[in-house]
Short mmCIF file of C-alpha atoms and ligand atoms in Angstrom, two decimals:
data_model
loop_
_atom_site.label_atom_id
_atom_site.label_comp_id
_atom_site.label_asym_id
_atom_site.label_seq_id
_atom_site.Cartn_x
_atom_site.Cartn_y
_atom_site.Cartn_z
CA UNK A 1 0.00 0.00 0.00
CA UNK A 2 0.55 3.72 -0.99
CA UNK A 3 1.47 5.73 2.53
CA UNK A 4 0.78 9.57 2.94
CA UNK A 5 2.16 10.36 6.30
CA UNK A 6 1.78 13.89 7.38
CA UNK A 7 4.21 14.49 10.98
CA UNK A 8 6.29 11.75 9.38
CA UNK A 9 9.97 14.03 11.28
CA UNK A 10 8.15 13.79 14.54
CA UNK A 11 8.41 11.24 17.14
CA UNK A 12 5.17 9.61 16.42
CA UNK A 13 5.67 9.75 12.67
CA UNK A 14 9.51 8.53 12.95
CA UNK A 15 8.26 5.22 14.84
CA UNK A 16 5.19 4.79 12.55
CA UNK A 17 7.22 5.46 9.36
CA UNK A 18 9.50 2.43 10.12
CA UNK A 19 6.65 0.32 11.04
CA UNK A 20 5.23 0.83 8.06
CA UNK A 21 8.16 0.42 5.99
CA UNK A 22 8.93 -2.72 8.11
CA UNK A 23 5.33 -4.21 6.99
CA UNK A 24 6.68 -3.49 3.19
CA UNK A 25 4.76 -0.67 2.72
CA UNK A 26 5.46 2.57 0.49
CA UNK A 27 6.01 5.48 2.60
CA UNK A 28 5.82 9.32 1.93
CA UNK A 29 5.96 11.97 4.44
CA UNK A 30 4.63 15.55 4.69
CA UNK A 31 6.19 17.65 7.22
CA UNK A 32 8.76 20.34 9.04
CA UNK A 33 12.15 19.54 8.82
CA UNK A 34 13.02 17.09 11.74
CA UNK A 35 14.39 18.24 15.10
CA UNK A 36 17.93 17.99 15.91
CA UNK A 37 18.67 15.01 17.16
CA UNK A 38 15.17 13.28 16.82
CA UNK A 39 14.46 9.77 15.88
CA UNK A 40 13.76 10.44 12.50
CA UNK A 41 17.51 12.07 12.03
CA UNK A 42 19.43 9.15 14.12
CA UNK A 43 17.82 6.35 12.42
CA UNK A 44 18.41 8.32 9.38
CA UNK A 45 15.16 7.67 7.96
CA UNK A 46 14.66 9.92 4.67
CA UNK A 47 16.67 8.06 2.48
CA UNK A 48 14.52 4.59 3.38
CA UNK A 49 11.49 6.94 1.98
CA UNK A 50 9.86 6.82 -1.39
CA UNK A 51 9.11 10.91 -0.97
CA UNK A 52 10.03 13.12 1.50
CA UNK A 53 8.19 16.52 1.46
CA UNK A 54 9.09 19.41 3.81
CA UNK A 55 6.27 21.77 3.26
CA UNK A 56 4.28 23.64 5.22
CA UNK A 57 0.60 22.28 6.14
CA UNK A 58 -0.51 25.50 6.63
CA UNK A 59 -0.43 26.19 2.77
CA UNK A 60 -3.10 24.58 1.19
CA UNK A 61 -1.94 24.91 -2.42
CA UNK A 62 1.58 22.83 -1.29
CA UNK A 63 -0.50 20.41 0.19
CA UNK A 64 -2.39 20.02 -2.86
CA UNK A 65 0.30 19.37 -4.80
CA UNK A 66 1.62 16.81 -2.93
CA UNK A 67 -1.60 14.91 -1.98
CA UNK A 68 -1.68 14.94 -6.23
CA UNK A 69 2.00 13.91 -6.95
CA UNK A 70 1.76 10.61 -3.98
CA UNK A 71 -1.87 9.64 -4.91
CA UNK A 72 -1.87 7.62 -1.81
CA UNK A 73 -4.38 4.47 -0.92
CA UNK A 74 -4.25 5.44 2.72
CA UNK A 75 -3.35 8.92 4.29
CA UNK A 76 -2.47 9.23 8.30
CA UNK A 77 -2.51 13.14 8.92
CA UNK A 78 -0.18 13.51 12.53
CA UNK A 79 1.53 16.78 11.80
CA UNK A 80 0.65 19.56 14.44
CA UNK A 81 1.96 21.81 17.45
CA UNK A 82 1.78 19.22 20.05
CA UNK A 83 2.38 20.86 23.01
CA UNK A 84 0.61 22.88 25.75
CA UNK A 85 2.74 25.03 26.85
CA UNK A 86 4.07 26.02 23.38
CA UNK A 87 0.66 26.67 22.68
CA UNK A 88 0.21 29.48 25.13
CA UNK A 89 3.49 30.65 23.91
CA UNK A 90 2.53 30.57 20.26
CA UNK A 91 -1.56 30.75 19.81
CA UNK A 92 -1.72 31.37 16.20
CA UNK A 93 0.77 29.24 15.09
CA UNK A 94 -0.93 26.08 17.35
CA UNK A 95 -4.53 27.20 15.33
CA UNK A 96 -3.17 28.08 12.37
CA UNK A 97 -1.05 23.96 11.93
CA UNK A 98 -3.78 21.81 13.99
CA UNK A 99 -6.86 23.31 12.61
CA UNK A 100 -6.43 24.73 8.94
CA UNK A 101 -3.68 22.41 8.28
CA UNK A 102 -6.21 19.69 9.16
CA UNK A 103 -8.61 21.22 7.06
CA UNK A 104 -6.16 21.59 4.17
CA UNK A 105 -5.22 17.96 4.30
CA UNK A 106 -9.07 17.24 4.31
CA UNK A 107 -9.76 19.18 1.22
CA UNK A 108 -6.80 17.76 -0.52
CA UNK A 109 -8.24 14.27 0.23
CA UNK A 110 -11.28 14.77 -0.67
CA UNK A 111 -9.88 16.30 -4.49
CA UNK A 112 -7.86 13.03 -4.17
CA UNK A 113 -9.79 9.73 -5.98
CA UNK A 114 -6.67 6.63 -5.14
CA UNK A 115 -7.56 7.53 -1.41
CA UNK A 116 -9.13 4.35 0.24
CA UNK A 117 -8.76 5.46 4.23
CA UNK A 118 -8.40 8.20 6.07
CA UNK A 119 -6.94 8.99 9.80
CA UNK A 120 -6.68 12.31 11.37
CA UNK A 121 -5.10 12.01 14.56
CA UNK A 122 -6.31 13.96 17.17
CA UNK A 123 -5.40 13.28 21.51
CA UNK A 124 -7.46 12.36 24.83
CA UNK A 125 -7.46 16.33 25.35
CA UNK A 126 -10.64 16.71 22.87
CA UNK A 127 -12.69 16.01 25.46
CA UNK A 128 -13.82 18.75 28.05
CA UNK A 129 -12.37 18.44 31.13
CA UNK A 130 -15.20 18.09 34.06
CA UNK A 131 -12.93 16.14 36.16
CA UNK A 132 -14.52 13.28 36.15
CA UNK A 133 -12.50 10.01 37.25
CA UNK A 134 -14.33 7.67 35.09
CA UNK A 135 -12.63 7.28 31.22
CA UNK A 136 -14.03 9.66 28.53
CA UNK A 137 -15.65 7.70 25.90
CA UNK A 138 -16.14 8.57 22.35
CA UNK A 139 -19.65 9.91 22.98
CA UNK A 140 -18.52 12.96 25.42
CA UNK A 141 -18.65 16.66 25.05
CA UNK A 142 -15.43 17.95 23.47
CA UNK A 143 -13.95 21.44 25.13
CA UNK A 144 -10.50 22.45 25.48
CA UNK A 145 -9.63 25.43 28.02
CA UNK A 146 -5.58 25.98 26.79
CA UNK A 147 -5.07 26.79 23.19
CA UNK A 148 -3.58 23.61 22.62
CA UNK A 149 -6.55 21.03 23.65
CA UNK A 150 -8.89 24.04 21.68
CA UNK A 151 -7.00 23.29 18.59
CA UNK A 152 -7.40 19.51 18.69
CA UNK A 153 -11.03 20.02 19.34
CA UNK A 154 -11.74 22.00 16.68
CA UNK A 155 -9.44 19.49 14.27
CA UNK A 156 -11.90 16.97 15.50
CA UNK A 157 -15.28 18.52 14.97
CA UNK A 158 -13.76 19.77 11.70
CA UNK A 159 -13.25 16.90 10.48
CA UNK A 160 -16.53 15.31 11.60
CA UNK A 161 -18.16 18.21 10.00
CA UNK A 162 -16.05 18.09 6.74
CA UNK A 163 -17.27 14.25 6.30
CA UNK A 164 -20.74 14.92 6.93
CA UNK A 165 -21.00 18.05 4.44
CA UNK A 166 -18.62 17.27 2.08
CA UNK A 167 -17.80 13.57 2.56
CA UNK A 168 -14.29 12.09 0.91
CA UNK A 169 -12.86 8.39 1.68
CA UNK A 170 -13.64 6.50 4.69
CA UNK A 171 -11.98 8.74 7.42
CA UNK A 172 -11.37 7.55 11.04
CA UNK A 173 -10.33 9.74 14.04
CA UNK A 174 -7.91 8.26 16.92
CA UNK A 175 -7.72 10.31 20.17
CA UNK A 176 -4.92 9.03 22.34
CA UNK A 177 -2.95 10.48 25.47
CA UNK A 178 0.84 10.86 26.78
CA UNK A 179 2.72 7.96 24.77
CA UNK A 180 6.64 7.40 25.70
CA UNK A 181 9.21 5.81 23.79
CA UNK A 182 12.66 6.17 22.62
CA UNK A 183 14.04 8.97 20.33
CA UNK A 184 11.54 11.60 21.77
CA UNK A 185 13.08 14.71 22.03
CA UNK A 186 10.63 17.27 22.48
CA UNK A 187 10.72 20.08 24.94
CA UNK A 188 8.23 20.45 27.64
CA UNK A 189 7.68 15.91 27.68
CA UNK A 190 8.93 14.21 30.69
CA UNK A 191 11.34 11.47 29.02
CA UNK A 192 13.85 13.64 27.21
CA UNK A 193 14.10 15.75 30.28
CA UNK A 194 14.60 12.89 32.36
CA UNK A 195 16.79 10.97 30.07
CA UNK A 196 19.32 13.92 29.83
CA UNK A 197 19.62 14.52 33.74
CA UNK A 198 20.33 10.89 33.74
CA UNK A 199 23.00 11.04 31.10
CA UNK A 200 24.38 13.93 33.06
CA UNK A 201 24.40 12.90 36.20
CA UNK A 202 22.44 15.87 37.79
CA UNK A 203 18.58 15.01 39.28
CA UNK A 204 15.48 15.51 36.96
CA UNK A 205 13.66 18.58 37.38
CA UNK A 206 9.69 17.94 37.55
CA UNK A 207 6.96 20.79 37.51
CA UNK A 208 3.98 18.39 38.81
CA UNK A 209 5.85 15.32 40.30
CA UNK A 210 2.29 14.45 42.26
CA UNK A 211 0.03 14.73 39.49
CA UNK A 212 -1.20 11.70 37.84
CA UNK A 213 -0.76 10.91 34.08
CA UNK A 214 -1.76 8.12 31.68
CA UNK A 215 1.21 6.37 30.12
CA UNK A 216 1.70 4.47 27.24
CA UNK A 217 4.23 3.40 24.92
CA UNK A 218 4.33 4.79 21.44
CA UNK A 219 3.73 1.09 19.76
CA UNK A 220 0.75 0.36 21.75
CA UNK A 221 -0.79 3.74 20.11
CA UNK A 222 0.29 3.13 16.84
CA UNK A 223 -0.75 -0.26 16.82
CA UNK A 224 -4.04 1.09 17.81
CA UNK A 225 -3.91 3.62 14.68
CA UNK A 226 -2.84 0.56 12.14
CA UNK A 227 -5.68 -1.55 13.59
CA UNK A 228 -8.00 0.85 12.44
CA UNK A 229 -7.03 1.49 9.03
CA UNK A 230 -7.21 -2.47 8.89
CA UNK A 231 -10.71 -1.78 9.74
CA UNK A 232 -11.37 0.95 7.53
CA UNK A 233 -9.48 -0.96 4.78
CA UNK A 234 -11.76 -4.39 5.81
CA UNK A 235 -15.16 -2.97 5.70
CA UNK A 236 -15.69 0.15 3.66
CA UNK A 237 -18.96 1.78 4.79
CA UNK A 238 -21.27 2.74 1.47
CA UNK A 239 -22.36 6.16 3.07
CA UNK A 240 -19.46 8.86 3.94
CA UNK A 241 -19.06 8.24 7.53
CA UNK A 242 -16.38 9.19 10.27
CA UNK A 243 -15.96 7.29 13.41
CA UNK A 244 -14.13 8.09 16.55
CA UNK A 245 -12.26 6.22 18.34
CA UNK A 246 -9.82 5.94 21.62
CA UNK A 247 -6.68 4.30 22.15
CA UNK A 248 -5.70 5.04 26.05
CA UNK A 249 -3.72 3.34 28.57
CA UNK A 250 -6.01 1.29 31.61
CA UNK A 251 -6.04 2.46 34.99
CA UNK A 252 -2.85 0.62 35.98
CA UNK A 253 -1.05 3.00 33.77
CA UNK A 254 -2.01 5.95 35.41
CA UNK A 255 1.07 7.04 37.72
CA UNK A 256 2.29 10.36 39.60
CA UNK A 257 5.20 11.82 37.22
CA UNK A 258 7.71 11.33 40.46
CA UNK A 259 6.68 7.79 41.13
CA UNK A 260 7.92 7.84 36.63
CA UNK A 261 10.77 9.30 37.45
CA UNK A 262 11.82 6.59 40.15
CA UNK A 263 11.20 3.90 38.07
CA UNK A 264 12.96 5.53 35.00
CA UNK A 265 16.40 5.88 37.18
CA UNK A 266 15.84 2.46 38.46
CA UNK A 267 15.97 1.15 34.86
CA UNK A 268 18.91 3.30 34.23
CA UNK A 269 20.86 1.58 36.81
CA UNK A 270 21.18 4.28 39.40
CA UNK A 271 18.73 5.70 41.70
CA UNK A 272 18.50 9.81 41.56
CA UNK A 273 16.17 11.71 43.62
CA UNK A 274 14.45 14.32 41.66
CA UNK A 275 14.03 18.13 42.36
CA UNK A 276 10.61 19.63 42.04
CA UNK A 277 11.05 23.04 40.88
CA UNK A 278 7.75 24.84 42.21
CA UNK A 279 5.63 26.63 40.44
CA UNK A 280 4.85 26.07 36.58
CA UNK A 281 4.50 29.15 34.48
CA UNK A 282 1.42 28.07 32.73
CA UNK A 283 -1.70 25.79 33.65
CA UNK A 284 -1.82 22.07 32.65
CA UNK A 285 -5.33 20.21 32.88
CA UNK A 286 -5.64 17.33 35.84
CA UNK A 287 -5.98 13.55 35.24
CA UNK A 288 -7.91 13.03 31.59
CA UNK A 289 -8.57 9.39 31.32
CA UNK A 290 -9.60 7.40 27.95
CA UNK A 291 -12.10 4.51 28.20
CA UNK A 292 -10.78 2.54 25.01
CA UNK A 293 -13.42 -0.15 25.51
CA UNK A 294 -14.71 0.35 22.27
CA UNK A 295 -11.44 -0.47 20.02
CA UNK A 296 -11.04 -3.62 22.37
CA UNK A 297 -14.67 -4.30 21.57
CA UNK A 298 -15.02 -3.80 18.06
CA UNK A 299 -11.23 -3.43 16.82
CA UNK A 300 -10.05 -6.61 19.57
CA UNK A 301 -7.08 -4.24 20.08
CA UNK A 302 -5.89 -3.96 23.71
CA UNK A 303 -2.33 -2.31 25.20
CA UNK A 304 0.74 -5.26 24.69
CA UNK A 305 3.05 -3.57 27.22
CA UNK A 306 2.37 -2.83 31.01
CA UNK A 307 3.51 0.73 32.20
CA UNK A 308 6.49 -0.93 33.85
CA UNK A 309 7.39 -2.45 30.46
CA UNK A 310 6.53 0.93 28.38
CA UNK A 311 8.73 2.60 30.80
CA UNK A 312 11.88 0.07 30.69
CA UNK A 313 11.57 -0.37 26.82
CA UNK A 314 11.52 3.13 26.77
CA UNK A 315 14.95 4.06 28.89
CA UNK A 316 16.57 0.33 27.49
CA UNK A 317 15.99 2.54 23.86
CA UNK A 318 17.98 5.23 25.48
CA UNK A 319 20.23 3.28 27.16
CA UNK A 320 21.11 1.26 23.93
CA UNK A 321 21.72 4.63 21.67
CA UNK A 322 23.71 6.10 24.41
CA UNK A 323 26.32 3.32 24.66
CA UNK A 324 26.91 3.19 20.87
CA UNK A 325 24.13 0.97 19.42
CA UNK A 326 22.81 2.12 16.15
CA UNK A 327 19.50 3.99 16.61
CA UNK A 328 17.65 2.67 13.66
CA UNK A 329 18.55 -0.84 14.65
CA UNK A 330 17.47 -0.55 17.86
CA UNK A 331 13.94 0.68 16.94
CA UNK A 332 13.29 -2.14 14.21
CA UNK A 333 14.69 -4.43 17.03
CA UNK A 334 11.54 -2.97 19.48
CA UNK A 335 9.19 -2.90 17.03
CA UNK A 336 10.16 -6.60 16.02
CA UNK A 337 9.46 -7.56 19.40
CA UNK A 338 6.25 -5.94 19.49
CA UNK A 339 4.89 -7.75 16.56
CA UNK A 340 5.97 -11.29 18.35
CA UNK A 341 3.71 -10.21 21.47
CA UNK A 342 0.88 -10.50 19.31
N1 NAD B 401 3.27 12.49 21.72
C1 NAD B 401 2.18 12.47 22.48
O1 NAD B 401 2.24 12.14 23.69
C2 NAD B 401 0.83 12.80 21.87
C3 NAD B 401 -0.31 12.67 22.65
C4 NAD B 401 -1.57 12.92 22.09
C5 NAD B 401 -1.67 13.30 20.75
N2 NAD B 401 -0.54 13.45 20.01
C6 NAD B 401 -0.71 13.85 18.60
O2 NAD B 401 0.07 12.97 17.78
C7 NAD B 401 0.59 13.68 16.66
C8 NAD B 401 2.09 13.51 16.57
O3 NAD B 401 2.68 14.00 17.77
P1 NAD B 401 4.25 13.86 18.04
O4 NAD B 401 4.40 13.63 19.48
O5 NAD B 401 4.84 12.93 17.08
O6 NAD B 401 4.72 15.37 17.73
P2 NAD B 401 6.13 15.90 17.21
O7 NAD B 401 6.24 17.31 17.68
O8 NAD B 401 7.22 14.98 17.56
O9 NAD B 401 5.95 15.89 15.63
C9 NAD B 401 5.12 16.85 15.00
C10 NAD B 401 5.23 16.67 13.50
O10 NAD B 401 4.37 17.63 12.89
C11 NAD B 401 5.14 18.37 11.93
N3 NAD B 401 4.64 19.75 11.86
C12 NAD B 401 4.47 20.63 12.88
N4 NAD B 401 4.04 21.80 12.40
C13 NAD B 401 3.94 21.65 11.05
C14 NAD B 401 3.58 22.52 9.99
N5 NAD B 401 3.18 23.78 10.19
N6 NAD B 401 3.62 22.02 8.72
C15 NAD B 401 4.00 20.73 8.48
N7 NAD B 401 4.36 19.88 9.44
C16 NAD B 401 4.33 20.34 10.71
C17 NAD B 401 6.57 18.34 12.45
O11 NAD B 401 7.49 18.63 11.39
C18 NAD B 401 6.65 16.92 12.95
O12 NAD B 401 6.88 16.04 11.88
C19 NAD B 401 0.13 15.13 16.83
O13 NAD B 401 -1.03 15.32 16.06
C20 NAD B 401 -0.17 15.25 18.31
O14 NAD B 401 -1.13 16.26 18.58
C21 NAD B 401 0.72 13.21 20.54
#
């Protein structure tokens, strides 16, 4: 199959890309230039690509052109300003990538005739936050109080909206949470930081150590993701539909980001006390949980790793690159081992 992946230089999109490609699959990305450093520039994944397109999603007409020169059978839109704080930072920008560049991929794909499924990936912070302990389920009021969770809404009800008006191929939306794994090297995310006090020797620095946060490891997401295009791919609904669907850690996955931490260091072979550093400059929403019941109902997918595995695959990845093993090999080797848990 014929791969469109938009986000493909992120973290998600470095891991997915190599799945993909793995599975034999034709892969062509859409995106910023990677970050320095970041999975997709260790493993040195452009050349294993069949395209490789650094455009901005925020112009429609370069999105149109290269929606028309792939053709793809299935497109996986991820690009986006992922992160809260940056959001509050950088309003515009955060609208301007997670909602018009979702609509411009939309319209693209709906100009686009090869395209046989569609998945627009939104996150668990769609939902409005009442502070409820039970999981949000697919059915619940979206909301979003910080600019970044407002984006993602509106992604999601603009794509729901877009299918309904205008309709297009069979288009699926996945809303998932945190997800940890090796090669992530984004500001403001708890691994990276972590990961480079333990390479230096100094104690991680948390903002909320106490408060409580799903975890899950990047394959377990993306598993969830390819599951659904299986499904989309499987049964192709007559009428333009879009379904919704989460992919979320259960509750045994939802830890304090100190009692993390520990574990972390313990994995790394040394035990360093972190350093809570008071007050964070800008709010971050309490405990969202996912009730995924519905993709182990109907999809029969379910989480392969516990949070104590997510977490020790996740520093062993670390732990590997550091000491000199090639990054690229150590990701296919993870993902290899995924695929034999099933
Ligand atoms: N990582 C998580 O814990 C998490 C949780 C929930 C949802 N998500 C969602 O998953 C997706 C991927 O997240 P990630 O963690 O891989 O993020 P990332 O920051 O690592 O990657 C973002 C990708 O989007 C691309 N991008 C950003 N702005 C762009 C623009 N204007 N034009 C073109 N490309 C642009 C970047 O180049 C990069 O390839 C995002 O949609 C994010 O909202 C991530």
């Amino acid at each position: 199959m014929r791969y469109l992946v938009t986000g493909h230089t992120g973290f998600k999109g470095a891991w997915l890309s190599l799945w993909l490609l793995q599975q034999g699959h034709e892969v062509h990305g859409l995106s910023l230039d990677p970050e320095p450093g970041s999975l997709f520039e260790v493993a040195a994944i452009a050349p294993e690509l069949t395209s490789d397109s650094r455009v901005d999603i925020r112009n429609a007409d370069d999105v149109h052109r290269v929606m028309r020169g792939v053709s793809p059978d299935i497109v996986i839109h991820m690009a986006a300003q992922p992160l809260v704080r940056e959001s509050y930072r950088n309003p515009r920008w955060t609208m301007e990538t997670n909602v018009m560049g979702t609509m411009n991929v939309l319209e693209a794909s709906q100009a686009t005739d090869s395209i046989q499924a569609q998945l627009i990936i939104t996150t668990d912070k769609v939902y409005r936050n009442v502070n409820q302990v039970a999981g949000y389920a697919e059915g619940d009021s979206l909301g979003g109080d910080d600019p970044y969770s407002a984006s993602k809404a509106m992604a999601d009800i603009l794509t729901q909206s877009w299918v309904t008006s205008f309709g297009g191929p069979p288009t699926a939306i996945a809303r998932a949470g945190n997800v940890i794994g090796g090669g992530d090297v984004s500001k403001d995310r708890l691994f990276p930081d972590i990961v480079s006090a333990l390479i230096q020797n100094r104690a991680p620095q948390l903002r909320y150590p106490q408060a409580v946060r799903p975890w899950q490891h990047v394959l377990d997401c993306l598993h969830g993701y390819l599951t659904l295009i299986d499904s989309l791919l499987s049964a192709p609904s007559p009428n333009a539909t879009c379904s919704t669907w989460n992919f979320g850690p259960d509750s045994t996955s939802f830890v304090p980001v100190g009692d993390v931490t520990t574990l972390a260091s313990r994995f790394w072979g040394e035990h360093v006390a972190w350093e809570c550093t008071g007050d964070p400059e800008f709010h971050e929403a309490n405990l969202l949980a996912l009730d995924a019941s519905k993709a182990t109902e109907l999809l029969g997918w379910r989480n392969q790793l516990t949070f104590e595995s997510a977490v020790e695959w996740t520093i062993k990845w670390f732990q590997d690159v550091e000491s000199g093993s090639d990054p690229l090999s150590v990701t296919m080797g993870q993902i290899e081992s995924f695929q034999a848990m099933q």
